[in-house]
Tab-separated table of C-alpha atoms in Angstrom:
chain	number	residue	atom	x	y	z
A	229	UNK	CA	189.296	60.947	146.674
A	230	UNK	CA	188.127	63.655	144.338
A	231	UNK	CA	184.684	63.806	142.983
A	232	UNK	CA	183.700	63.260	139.050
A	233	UNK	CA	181.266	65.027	137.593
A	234	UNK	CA	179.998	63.818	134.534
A	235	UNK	CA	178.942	67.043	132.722
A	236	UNK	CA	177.989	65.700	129.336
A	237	UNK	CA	174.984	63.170	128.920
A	238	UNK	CA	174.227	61.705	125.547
A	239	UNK	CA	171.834	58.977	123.691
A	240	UNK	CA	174.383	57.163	121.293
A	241	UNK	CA	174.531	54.112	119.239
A	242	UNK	CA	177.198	51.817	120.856
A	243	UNK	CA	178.978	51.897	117.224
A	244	UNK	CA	179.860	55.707	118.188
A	245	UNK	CA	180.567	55.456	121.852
A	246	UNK	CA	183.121	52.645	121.660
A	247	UNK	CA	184.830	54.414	118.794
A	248	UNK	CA	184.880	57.625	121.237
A	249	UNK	CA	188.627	57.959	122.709
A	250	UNK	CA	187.831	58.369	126.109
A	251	UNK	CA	188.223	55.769	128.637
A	252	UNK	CA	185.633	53.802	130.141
A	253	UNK	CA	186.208	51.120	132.635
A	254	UNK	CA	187.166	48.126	130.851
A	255	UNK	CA	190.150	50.257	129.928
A	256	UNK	CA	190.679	50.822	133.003
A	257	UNK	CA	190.907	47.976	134.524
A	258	UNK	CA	193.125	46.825	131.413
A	259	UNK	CA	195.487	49.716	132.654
A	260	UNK	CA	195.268	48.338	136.067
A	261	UNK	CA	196.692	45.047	135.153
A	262	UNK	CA	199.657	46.499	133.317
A	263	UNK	CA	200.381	49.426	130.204
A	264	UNK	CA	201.286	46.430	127.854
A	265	UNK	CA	197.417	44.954	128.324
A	266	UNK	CA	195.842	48.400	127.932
A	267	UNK	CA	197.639	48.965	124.889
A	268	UNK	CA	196.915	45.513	123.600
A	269	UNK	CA	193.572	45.578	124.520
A	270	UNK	CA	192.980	49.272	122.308
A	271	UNK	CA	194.708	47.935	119.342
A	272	UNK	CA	192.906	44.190	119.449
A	273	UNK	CA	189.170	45.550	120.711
A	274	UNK	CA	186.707	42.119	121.690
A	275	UNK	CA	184.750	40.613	118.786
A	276	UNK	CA	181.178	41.173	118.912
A	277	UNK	CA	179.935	37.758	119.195
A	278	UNK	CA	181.833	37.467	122.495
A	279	UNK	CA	179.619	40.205	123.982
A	280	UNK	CA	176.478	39.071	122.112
A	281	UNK	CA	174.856	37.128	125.045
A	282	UNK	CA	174.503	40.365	126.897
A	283	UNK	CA	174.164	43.245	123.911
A	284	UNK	CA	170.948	40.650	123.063
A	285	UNK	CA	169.840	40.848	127.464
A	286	UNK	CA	170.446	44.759	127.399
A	287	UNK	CA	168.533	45.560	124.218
A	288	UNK	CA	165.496	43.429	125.338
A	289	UNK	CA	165.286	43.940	128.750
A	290	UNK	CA	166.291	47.431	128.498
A	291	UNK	CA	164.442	48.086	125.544
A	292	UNK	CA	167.081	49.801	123.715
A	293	UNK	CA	170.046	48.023	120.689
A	294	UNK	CA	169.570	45.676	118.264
A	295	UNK	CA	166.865	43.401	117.003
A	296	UNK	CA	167.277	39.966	118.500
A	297	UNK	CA	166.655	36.439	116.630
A	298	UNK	CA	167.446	32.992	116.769
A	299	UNK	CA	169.595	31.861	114.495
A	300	UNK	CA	168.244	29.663	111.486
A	301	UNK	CA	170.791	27.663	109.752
A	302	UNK	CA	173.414	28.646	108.098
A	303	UNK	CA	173.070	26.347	105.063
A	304	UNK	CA	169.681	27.733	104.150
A	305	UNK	CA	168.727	30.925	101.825
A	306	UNK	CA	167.057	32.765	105.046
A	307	UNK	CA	170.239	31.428	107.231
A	308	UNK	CA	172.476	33.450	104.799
A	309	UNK	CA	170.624	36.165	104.444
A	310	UNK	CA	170.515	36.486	108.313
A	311	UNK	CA	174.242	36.227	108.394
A	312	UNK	CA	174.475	38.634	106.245
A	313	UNK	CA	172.269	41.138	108.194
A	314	UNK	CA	174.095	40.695	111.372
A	315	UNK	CA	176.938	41.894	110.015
A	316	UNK	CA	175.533	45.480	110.857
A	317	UNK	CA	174.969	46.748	114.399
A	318	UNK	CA	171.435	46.070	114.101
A	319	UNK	CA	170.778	42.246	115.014
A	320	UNK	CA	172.298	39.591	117.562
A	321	UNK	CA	172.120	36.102	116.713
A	322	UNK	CA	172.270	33.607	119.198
A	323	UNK	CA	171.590	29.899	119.265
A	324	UNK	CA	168.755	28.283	120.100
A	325	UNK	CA	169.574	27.733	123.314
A	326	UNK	CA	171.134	31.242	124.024
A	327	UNK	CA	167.876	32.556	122.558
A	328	UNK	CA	165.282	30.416	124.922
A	329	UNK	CA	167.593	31.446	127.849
A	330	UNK	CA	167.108	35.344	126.862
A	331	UNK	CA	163.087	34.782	126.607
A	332	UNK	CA	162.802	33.361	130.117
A	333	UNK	CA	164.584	36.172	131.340
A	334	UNK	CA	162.954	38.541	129.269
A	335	UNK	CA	159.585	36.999	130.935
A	336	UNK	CA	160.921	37.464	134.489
A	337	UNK	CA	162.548	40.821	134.718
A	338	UNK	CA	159.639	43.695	135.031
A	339	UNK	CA	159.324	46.584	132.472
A	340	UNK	CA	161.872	49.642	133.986
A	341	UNK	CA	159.458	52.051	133.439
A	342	UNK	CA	157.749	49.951	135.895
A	343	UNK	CA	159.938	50.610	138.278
A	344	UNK	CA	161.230	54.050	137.577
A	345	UNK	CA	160.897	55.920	135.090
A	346	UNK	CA	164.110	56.605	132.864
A	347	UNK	CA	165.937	56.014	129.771
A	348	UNK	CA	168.083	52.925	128.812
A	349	UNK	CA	171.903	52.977	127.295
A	350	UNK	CA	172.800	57.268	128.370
A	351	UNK	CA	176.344	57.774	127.345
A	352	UNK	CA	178.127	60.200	130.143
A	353	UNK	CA	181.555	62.012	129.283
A	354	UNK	CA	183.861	63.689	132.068
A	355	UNK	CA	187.085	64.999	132.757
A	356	UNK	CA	188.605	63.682	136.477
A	357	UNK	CA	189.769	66.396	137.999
A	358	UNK	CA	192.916	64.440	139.480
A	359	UNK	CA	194.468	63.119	136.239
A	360	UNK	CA	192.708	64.678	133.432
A	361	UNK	CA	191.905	61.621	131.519
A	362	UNK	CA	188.778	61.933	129.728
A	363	UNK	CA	186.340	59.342	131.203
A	364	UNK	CA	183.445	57.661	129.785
A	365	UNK	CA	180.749	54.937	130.540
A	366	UNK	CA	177.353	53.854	129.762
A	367	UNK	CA	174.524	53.606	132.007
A	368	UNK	CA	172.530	50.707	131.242
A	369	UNK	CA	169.080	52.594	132.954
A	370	UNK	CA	169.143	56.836	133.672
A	371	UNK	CA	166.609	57.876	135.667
A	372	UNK	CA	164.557	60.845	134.882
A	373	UNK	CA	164.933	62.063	138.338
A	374	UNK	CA	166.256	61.277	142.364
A	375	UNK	CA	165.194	59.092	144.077
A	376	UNK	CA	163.201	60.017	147.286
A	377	UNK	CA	166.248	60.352	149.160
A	378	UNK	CA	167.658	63.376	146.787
A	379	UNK	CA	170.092	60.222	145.425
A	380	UNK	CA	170.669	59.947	141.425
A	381	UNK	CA	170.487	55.503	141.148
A	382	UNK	CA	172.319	54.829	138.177
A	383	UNK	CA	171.066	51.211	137.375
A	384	UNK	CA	173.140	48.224	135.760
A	385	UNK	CA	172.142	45.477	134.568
A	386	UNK	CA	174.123	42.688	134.298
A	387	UNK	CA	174.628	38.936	133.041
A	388	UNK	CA	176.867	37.165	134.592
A	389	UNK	CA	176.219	32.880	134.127
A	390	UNK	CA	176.403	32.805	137.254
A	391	UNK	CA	173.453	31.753	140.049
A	392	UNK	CA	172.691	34.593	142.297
A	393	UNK	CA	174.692	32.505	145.220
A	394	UNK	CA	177.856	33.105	143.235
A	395	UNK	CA	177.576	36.922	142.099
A	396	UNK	CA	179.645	38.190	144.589
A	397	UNK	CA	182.635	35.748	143.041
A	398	UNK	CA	180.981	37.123	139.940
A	399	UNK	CA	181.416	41.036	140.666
A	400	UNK	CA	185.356	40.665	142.028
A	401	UNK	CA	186.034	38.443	138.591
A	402	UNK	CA	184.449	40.906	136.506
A	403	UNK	CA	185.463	44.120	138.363
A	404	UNK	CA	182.060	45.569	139.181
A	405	UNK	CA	183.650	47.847	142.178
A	406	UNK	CA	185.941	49.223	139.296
A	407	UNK	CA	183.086	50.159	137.168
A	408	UNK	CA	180.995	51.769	140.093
């Protein structure tokens, strides 16, 4: 198995690095499955509000996206006008629900500057030696430095709906190994 070195770190909006041509690993596992469902999958990219859930976890757990809110209704003047603002990159609506969900995890997960210090959301770009394709991915938390072991811990964080009993189901489904 030959080694990647990803040569090329970078702190970009996620607007950029999903329009960036390289492949990451939701492409690749859409290769996996066939040519036909990679190709589909460039040409018909996933809505935003299917992701929202998590871009709404990862910018306030992490600390770094869009502002968050609740979502007022749509009928009213403030509803509209926070439709309309959503429409950028910049905010994540979710529902009430969705939104009490996020806080209680917000409450529960600890600072990760707390637990070592880094930056959130570092774009890395390489070129695999074996193939040539131009990778790329997105770690969720970058540490400033090794660990004490001399080991660079690239940290991701994930949501899954799932309880903890069930993430292993969780990471096969959702092709975690792939994306390590």
């Amino acid at each position: 198995m030959t080694e990647v070195k990803f040569p090329s770190m970078v702190d970009m909006p996620d607007k950029e690095y999903f329009a960036h041509p390289a492949i990451d690993q939701t492409g690749l596992k859409k290769f996996m499955e066939s040519p036909r469902a990679y190709a589909w999958h460039k040409l018909n990219p996933l809505d935003n509000s299917t992701l929202a859930f998590g871009k709404a976890a990862h910018s306030l757990i992490l600390g770094s996206g869009p502002k968050v809110e609740r979502k007022l209704d749509g009928r009213t003047k403030a509803g509209k006008a926070q439709a309309e603002r959503a429409k950028s990159d910049d905010l994540v609506i979710l529902s009430g629900s969705d939104y009490e969900k996020l806080q209680n995890m917000v409450d529960y997960v600890p600072d990760m500057n707390s637990l070592v210090e880094g930056k959130p959301e570092i774009a890395l770009f390489a070129i695999d030696p074996a193939t040539g394709l131009e990778l790329k991915c997105k770690v969720d938390w970058m540490p400033d430095k090794p660990g004490m072991d001399g080991t660079m811990y690239l940290y991701d964080y994930k949501t899954t709906g799932h309880s903890v009993q069930d993430f292993v189901g969780s990471a096969y489904k959702f092709g975690y190994h792939i994306q390590a």
